[in-house]
């Protein structure tokens, strides 16, 4: 893969780099993205029909089981070279922030440290009524019941029409607005407010880089576009810029 000299020079000199990742960076770990057809049992549902509080209220068992299926997928998945390359990049740059829309913990499992999870994390469970994280429960109902209030438990993820964690979102905005280089990796830029972060970075003068096998609504305004898989282009970029295998 060829990289422009401008991109290589910019990255070598950069002190503040931020990255936004989406489901695409976990695709090579075997986790289906959102816009690909849901496989098997879930083919007949669109994520936006299941990942909402109303869907949970209407059919808590179905939604709980969808997440249990995805939690299984995530537990069996392993970080791929794209995740590891970002963990390497973090070690090379003075101020590096990884903002992810993903809920699969693969960035942390690859060694990334400064990770902002905009949409929560599927391995955590919380009470639907109280919003508090619950680590253990004895209930064997589906969904299980909260040991404190007996309400339903739910995955600790941000559903559509739910607000993002305020601190995470604020830090993400601040990071995007002050980044010298902003990467948008493996995201269709279809979901707000996450998709506004690369635009904010661009508006504040950042060099923006998109990594995706296909073009998105953001492609036209990116400084550099690396067309390809994150698991291939990121390790190559890290090797060429910092000489790391
Ligand atoms: C909110 C967690 C305020 C759950 C997720 C109309 C216009 C604009 C916005 C809205 C609107 N109507 C409603 C909204 C707001 C809504 C929204 O954006 N809707 C969209 C669908 C229009 N947003 C919200 O509701 C957010 N909250 O706004 O709060 C509020 C408060 C109260 C009341 C009202 C509003 C909450 C959004 C968070 C939803 N939760 N996830 C779960 O996972 O189950 S979103 C979920 O979908 C993901 O987290 C992710 O963010 C998104 C999927 O996007 P991607 O990650 O980009 O994945 P996708 O499959 O789309 O794309 C993958 C890409 O990878 C592709 O481009 C592909 O080409 C590429 N790729 C594939 N392979 C590779 C690759 N790239 C690199 N390498 C590869 N190998």
GROMACS .gro file of C-alpha atoms and ligand atoms in nm:
model
  325
    1UNK     CA    1   0.000   0.000   0.000
    2UNK     CA    2   0.136   0.345  -0.096
    3UNK     CA    3   0.106   0.638   0.149
    4UNK     CA    4   0.153   1.002   0.051
    5UNK     CA    5   0.475   1.163   0.176
    6UNK     CA    6   0.255   1.438   0.322
    7UNK     CA    7   0.068   1.185   0.541
    8UNK     CA    8   0.390   1.017   0.656
    9UNK     CA    9   0.556   1.350   0.739
   10UNK     CA   10   0.246   1.475   0.920
   11UNK     CA   11   0.220   1.161   1.133
   12UNK     CA   12   0.591   1.161   1.221
   13UNK     CA   13   0.560   1.520   1.349
   14UNK     CA   14   0.216   1.488   1.512
   15UNK     CA   15   0.182   1.536   1.888
   16UNK     CA   16  -0.198   1.510   1.912
   17UNK     CA   17  -0.372   1.229   1.723
   18UNK     CA   18  -0.731   1.110   1.767
   19UNK     CA   19  -0.905   0.811   1.612
   20UNK     CA   20  -1.273   0.724   1.573
   21UNK     CA   21  -1.344   0.357   1.507
   22UNK     CA   22  -1.662   0.177   1.407
   23UNK     CA   23  -1.773  -0.179   1.352
   24UNK     CA   24  -1.546  -0.213   1.046
   25UNK     CA   25  -1.229  -0.242   1.253
   26UNK     CA   26  -1.373  -0.552   1.421
   27UNK     CA   27  -1.494  -0.707   1.094
   28UNK     CA   28  -1.160  -0.892   1.048
   29UNK     CA   29  -1.207  -1.032   1.399
   30UNK     CA   30  -1.520  -1.204   1.273
   31UNK     CA   31  -1.773  -0.967   1.430
   32UNK     CA   32  -2.041  -0.871   1.174
   33UNK     CA   33  -2.082  -0.499   1.110
   34UNK     CA   34  -2.419  -0.331   1.135
   35UNK     CA   35  -2.482  -0.269   0.771
   36UNK     CA   36  -2.405  -0.626   0.671
   37UNK     CA   37  -2.705  -0.852   0.692
   38UNK     CA   38  -2.745  -0.988   1.042
   39UNK     CA   39  -2.659  -1.356   1.020
   40UNK     CA   40  -2.868  -1.658   1.114
   41UNK     CA   41  -3.138  -1.618   1.376
   42UNK     CA   42  -3.120  -1.242   1.357
   43UNK     CA   43  -3.147  -1.200   0.981
   44UNK     CA   44  -3.505  -1.077   1.011
   45UNK     CA   45  -3.430  -0.787   1.247
   46UNK     CA   46  -3.251  -0.457   1.181
   47UNK     CA   47  -3.021  -0.347   1.464
   48UNK     CA   48  -3.211  -0.019   1.486
   49UNK     CA   49  -3.525  -0.228   1.566
   50UNK     CA   50  -3.353  -0.415   1.847
   51UNK     CA   51  -3.109  -0.158   1.990
   52UNK     CA   52  -3.374   0.071   2.142
   53UNK     CA   53  -3.538   0.104   2.485
   54UNK     CA   54  -3.881   0.057   2.324
   55UNK     CA   55  -3.774  -0.273   2.167
   56UNK     CA   56  -3.656  -0.386   2.511
   57UNK     CA   57  -3.982  -0.277   2.675
   58UNK     CA   58  -4.180  -0.455   2.403
   59UNK     CA   59  -3.978  -0.775   2.402
   60UNK     CA   60  -3.711  -0.785   2.674
   61UNK     CA   61  -3.640  -1.155   2.617
   62UNK     CA   62  -3.569  -1.109   2.242
   63UNK     CA   63  -3.341  -0.810   2.298
   64UNK     CA   64  -3.160  -0.976   2.588
   65UNK     CA   65  -3.101  -1.291   2.374
   66UNK     CA   66  -2.973  -1.080   2.079
   67UNK     CA   67  -2.710  -0.929   2.307
   68UNK     CA   68  -2.631  -1.269   2.462
   69UNK     CA   69  -2.564  -1.398   2.108
   70UNK     CA   70  -2.342  -1.096   2.031
   71UNK     CA   71  -2.165  -1.126   2.368
   72UNK     CA   72  -2.079  -1.486   2.274
   73UNK     CA   73  -1.941  -1.365   1.935
   74UNK     CA   74  -1.732  -1.101   2.111
   75UNK     CA   75  -1.600  -1.346   2.372
   76UNK     CA   76  -1.486  -1.580   2.092
   77UNK     CA   77  -1.335  -1.298   1.884
   78UNK     CA   78  -0.974  -1.182   1.909
   79UNK     CA   79  -0.824  -0.844   1.828
   80UNK     CA   80  -0.692  -0.828   1.471
   81UNK     CA   81  -0.378  -0.653   1.331
   82UNK     CA   82  -0.578  -0.331   1.294
   83UNK     CA   83  -0.649  -0.320   1.670
   84UNK     CA   84  -0.285  -0.401   1.751
   85UNK     CA   85  -0.157  -0.132   1.510
   86UNK     CA   86  -0.363   0.134   1.691
   87UNK     CA   87  -0.221   0.016   2.026
   88UNK     CA   88   0.129   0.056   1.873
   89UNK     CA   89   0.042   0.400   1.735
   90UNK     CA   90  -0.065   0.511   2.085
   91UNK     CA   91   0.286   0.428   2.212
   92UNK     CA   92   0.450   0.645   1.944
   93UNK     CA   93   0.247   0.964   1.987
   94UNK     CA   94   0.261   1.203   2.281
   95UNK     CA   95  -0.116   1.256   2.304
   96UNK     CA   96  -0.326   0.978   2.150
   97UNK     CA   97  -0.698   0.922   2.203
   98UNK     CA   98  -0.900   0.631   2.067
   99UNK     CA   99  -1.272   0.705   2.047
  100UNK     CA  100  -1.475   0.396   1.964
  101UNK     CA  101  -1.836   0.333   1.873
  102UNK     CA  102  -1.775  -0.038   1.929
  103UNK     CA  103  -1.891  -0.222   2.238
  104UNK     CA  104  -1.662  -0.527   2.202
  105UNK     CA  105  -1.354  -0.434   2.416
  106UNK     CA  106  -1.122  -0.549   2.136
  107UNK     CA  107  -0.921  -0.223   2.148
  108UNK     CA  108  -0.850  -0.271   2.518
  109UNK     CA  109  -0.774  -0.640   2.463
  110UNK     CA  110  -0.519  -0.534   2.196
  111UNK     CA  111  -0.346  -0.305   2.448
  112UNK     CA  112  -0.499   0.036   2.375
  113UNK     CA  113  -0.506   0.241   2.696
  114UNK     CA  114  -0.670   0.580   2.635
  115UNK     CA  115  -1.003   0.450   2.498
  116UNK     CA  116  -1.331   0.642   2.503
  117UNK     CA  117  -1.634   0.411   2.463
  118UNK     CA  118  -1.907   0.631   2.317
  119UNK     CA  119  -2.169   0.355   2.307
  120UNK     CA  120  -2.091   0.156   2.620
  121UNK     CA  121  -1.970  -0.201   2.640
  122UNK     CA  122  -2.150  -0.530   2.585
  123UNK     CA  123  -1.960  -0.711   2.860
  124UNK     CA  124  -2.114  -0.482   3.123
  125UNK     CA  125  -2.474  -0.527   3.245
  126UNK     CA  126  -2.690  -0.264   3.415
  127UNK     CA  127  -3.036  -0.233   3.569
  128UNK     CA  128  -3.292  -0.104   3.318
  129UNK     CA  129  -3.470   0.092   3.597
  130UNK     CA  130  -3.181   0.225   3.805
  131UNK     CA  131  -2.910   0.251   3.538
  132UNK     CA  132  -2.654   0.111   3.783
  133UNK     CA  133  -2.401  -0.149   3.666
  134UNK     CA  134  -2.470  -0.497   3.810
  135UNK     CA  135  -2.184  -0.749   3.816
  136UNK     CA  136  -2.358  -1.055   3.961
  137UNK     CA  137  -2.714  -1.177   3.994
  138UNK     CA  138  -2.886  -1.498   4.102
  139UNK     CA  139  -3.199  -1.457   3.890
  140UNK     CA  140  -3.221  -1.722   3.616
  141UNK     CA  141  -3.502  -1.544   3.432
  142UNK     CA  142  -3.439  -1.416   3.073
  143UNK     CA  143  -3.367  -1.123   3.103
  144UNK     CA  144  -3.240  -1.166   3.461
  145UNK     CA  145  -3.384  -0.948   3.738
  146UNK     CA  146  -3.190  -0.676   3.923
  147UNK     CA  147  -3.093  -0.797   4.274
  148UNK     CA  148  -3.172  -0.449   4.414
  149UNK     CA  149  -3.504  -0.348   4.257
  150UNK     CA  150  -3.617  -0.666   4.078
  151UNK     CA  151  -3.641  -0.474   3.748
  152UNK     CA  152  -3.494  -0.622   3.429
  153UNK     CA  153  -3.121  -0.619   3.366
  154UNK     CA  154  -2.995  -0.496   3.025
  155UNK     CA  155  -2.660  -0.460   2.847
  156UNK     CA  156  -2.469  -0.144   2.944
  157UNK     CA  157  -2.473  -0.007   2.588
  158UNK     CA  158  -2.619   0.314   2.443
  159UNK     CA  159  -2.932   0.236   2.243
  160UNK     CA  160  -3.078   0.453   1.968
  161UNK     CA  161  -3.263   0.751   2.116
  162UNK     CA  162  -3.059   0.722   2.435
  163UNK     CA  163  -2.804   0.987   2.530
  164UNK     CA  164  -2.438   0.906   2.514
  165UNK     CA  165  -2.236   0.915   2.840
  166UNK     CA  166  -2.188   1.292   2.891
  167UNK     CA  167  -1.823   1.275   3.001
  168UNK     CA  168  -1.725   1.046   2.714
  169UNK     CA  169  -1.897   1.266   2.459
  170UNK     CA  170  -1.750   1.588   2.601
  171UNK     CA  171  -1.398   1.444   2.597
  172UNK     CA  172  -1.454   1.315   2.244
  173UNK     CA  173  -1.562   1.659   2.122
  174UNK     CA  174  -1.265   1.829   2.294
  175UNK     CA  175  -1.024   1.573   2.152
  176UNK     CA  176  -1.164   1.602   1.799
  177UNK     CA  177  -1.152   1.983   1.811
  178UNK     CA  178  -0.786   1.989   1.917
  179UNK     CA  179  -0.644   1.697   1.717
  180UNK     CA  180  -0.367   1.761   1.463
  181UNK     CA  181  -0.455   1.434   1.289
  182UNK     CA  182  -0.798   1.264   1.308
  183UNK     CA  183  -0.858   0.912   1.172
  184UNK     CA  184  -1.205   0.779   1.087
  185UNK     CA  185  -1.165   0.400   1.065
  186UNK     CA  186  -1.425   0.134   0.984
  187UNK     CA  187  -1.731   0.350   1.022
  188UNK     CA  188  -2.009   0.426   0.777
  189UNK     CA  189  -2.054   0.760   0.958
  190UNK     CA  190  -2.429   0.688   0.972
  191UNK     CA  191  -2.484   0.735   1.344
  192UNK     CA  192  -2.487   1.064   1.530
  193UNK     CA  193  -2.334   1.222   1.727
  194UNK     CA  194  -2.026   1.000   1.667
  195UNK     CA  195  -2.022   1.077   1.294
  196UNK     CA  196  -1.991   1.450   1.366
  197UNK     CA  197  -1.646   1.403   1.526
  198UNK     CA  198  -1.441   1.375   1.204
  199UNK     CA  199  -1.630   1.679   1.069
  200UNK     CA  200  -1.548   1.877   1.385
  201UNK     CA  201  -1.182   1.781   1.356
  202UNK     CA  202  -1.175   1.884   0.991
  203UNK     CA  203  -1.344   2.217   1.072
  204UNK     CA  204  -1.076   2.282   1.336
  205UNK     CA  205  -0.793   2.230   1.090
  206UNK     CA  206  -0.699   1.869   1.155
  207UNK     CA  207  -0.550   1.652   0.884
  208UNK     CA  208  -0.823   1.387   0.846
  209UNK     CA  209  -0.769   1.029   0.731
  210UNK     CA  210  -1.038   0.776   0.641
  211UNK     CA  211  -0.966   0.401   0.634
  212UNK     CA  212  -1.247   0.198   0.478
  213UNK     CA  213  -1.279  -0.048   0.186
  214UNK     CA  214  -1.560   0.169   0.048
  215UNK     CA  215  -1.636   0.540   0.043
  216UNK     CA  216  -1.871   0.699   0.296
  217UNK     CA  217  -2.051   1.031   0.335
  218UNK     CA  218  -1.728   1.167   0.488
  219UNK     CA  219  -1.487   1.055   0.214
  220UNK     CA  220  -1.515   1.373   0.008
  221UNK     CA  221  -1.398   1.597   0.292
  222UNK     CA  222  -1.109   1.379   0.418
  223UNK     CA  223  -0.751   1.495   0.359
  224UNK     CA  224  -0.631   1.139   0.297
  225UNK     CA  225  -0.839   0.833   0.203
  226UNK     CA  226  -0.682   0.487   0.248
  227UNK     CA  227  -0.913   0.254   0.059
  228UNK     CA  228  -0.878  -0.090   0.211
  229UNK     CA  229  -0.914  -0.302   0.520
  230UNK     CA  230  -0.801  -0.161   0.853
  231UNK     CA  231  -0.631  -0.492   0.939
  232UNK     CA  232  -0.406  -0.447   0.635
  233UNK     CA  233  -0.349  -0.073   0.596
  234UNK     CA  234  -0.297   0.020   0.964
  235UNK     CA  235  -0.010  -0.226   1.031
  236UNK     CA  236   0.154  -0.114   0.703
  237UNK     CA  237   0.115   0.254   0.797
  238UNK     CA  238   0.266   0.195   1.144
  239UNK     CA  239   0.556   0.001   0.985
  240UNK     CA  240   0.632   0.274   0.730
  241UNK     CA  241   0.600   0.567   0.973
  242UNK     CA  242   0.763   0.421   1.285
  243UNK     CA  243   0.948   0.117   1.150
  244UNK     CA  244   0.745  -0.117   1.369
  245UNK     CA  245   0.659  -0.466   1.245
  246LIG     C1  246  -2.866   1.034   2.058
  246LIG     C2  247  -2.459   0.040   2.062
  246LIG     C3  248  -2.965   1.212   2.175
  246LIG     C4  249  -2.572  -0.058   2.064
  246LIG     C5  250  -2.510   0.195   1.880
  246LIG     C6  251  -3.174   1.152   1.217
  246LIG     C7  252  -3.057   1.212   1.176
  246LIG     C8  253  -2.944   1.209   1.256
  246LIG     C9  254  -2.948   1.144   1.379
  246LIG    C10  255  -3.065   1.086   1.417
  246LIG    C11  256  -3.178   1.089   1.339
  246LIG     N1  257  -3.275   1.022   1.405
  246LIG    C12  258  -3.228   0.976   1.524
  246LIG    C13  259  -3.100   1.017   1.531
  246LIG    C14  260  -3.012   0.994   1.638
  246LIG    C15  261  -2.958   0.850   1.632
  246LIG    C16  262  -2.897   0.818   1.498
  246LIG     O1  263  -2.786   0.857   1.469
  246LIG     N2  264  -2.972   0.746   1.414
  246LIG    C17  265  -2.921   0.711   1.282
  246LIG    C18  266  -2.949   0.564   1.257
  246LIG    C19  267  -2.989   0.801   1.181
  246LIG     N3  268  -2.855   0.849   1.733
  246LIG    C20  269  -2.890   0.818   1.857
  246LIG     O2  270  -3.000   0.783   1.891
  246LIG    C21  271  -2.777   0.834   1.959
  246LIG     N4  272  -2.827   0.906   2.070
  246LIG     O3  273  -2.872   1.092   1.954
  246LIG     O4  274  -2.899   1.089   2.179
  246LIG    C22  275  -3.109   1.177   2.202
  246LIG    C23  276  -3.145   1.153   2.332
  246LIG    C24  277  -3.279   1.124   2.360
  246LIG    C25  278  -3.373   1.117   2.254
  246LIG    C26  279  -3.332   1.139   2.122
  246LIG    C27  280  -3.200   1.168   2.094
  246LIG    C28  281  -2.734   0.698   2.008
  246LIG    C29  282  -2.663   0.625   1.896
  246LIG    C30  283  -2.596   0.501   1.954
  246LIG    C31  284  -2.670   0.379   1.910
  246LIG     N5  285  -2.596   0.260   1.954
  246LIG     N6  286  -2.439   0.091   1.926
  246LIG    C32  287  -2.537  -0.182   1.987
  246LIG     O5  288  -2.425  -0.195   1.935
  246LIG     O6  289  -2.625  -0.271   1.982
  246LIG     S1  290  -2.486   0.250   1.723
  246LIG    C33  291  -2.416   0.121   1.638
  246LIG     O7  292  -2.438   0.148   1.504
  246LIG    C34  293  -2.268   0.116   1.653
  246LIG     O8  294  -2.223   0.144   1.780
  246LIG    C35  295  -2.220   0.215   1.554
  246LIG     O9  296  -2.209   0.341   1.608
  246LIG    C36  297  -2.332   0.214   1.456
  246LIG    C37  298  -2.290   0.138   1.336
  246LIG    O10  299  -2.207   0.221   1.272
  246LIG     P1  300  -2.063   0.168   1.228
  246LIG    O11  301  -1.982   0.139   1.347
  246LIG    O12  302  -2.016   0.269   1.132
  246LIG    O13  303  -2.088   0.029   1.157
  246LIG     P2  304  -2.148   0.009   1.013
  246LIG    O14  305  -2.181  -0.135   0.999
  246LIG    O15  306  -2.252   0.113   0.986
  246LIG    O16  307  -2.025   0.044   0.915
  246LIG    C38  308  -1.912  -0.039   0.914
  246LIG    C39  309  -1.813   0.029   0.821
  246LIG    O17  310  -1.693  -0.046   0.824
  246LIG    C40  311  -1.861   0.031   0.677
  246LIG    O18  312  -1.838   0.160   0.624
  246LIG    C41  313  -1.772  -0.073   0.608
  246LIG    O19  314  -1.741  -0.035   0.475
  246LIG    C42  315  -1.648  -0.065   0.692
  246LIG     N7  316  -1.567  -0.186   0.694
  246LIG    C43  317  -1.607  -0.314   0.674
  246LIG     N8  318  -1.499  -0.396   0.684
  246LIG    C44  319  -1.390  -0.317   0.713
  246LIG    C45  320  -1.434  -0.183   0.720
  246LIG     N9  321  -1.351  -0.081   0.745
  246LIG    C46  322  -1.221  -0.111   0.764
  246LIG    N10  323  -1.172  -0.236   0.761
  246LIG    C47  324  -1.253  -0.341   0.736
  246LIG    N11  325  -1.202  -0.467   0.730
   0.00000   0.00000   0.00000
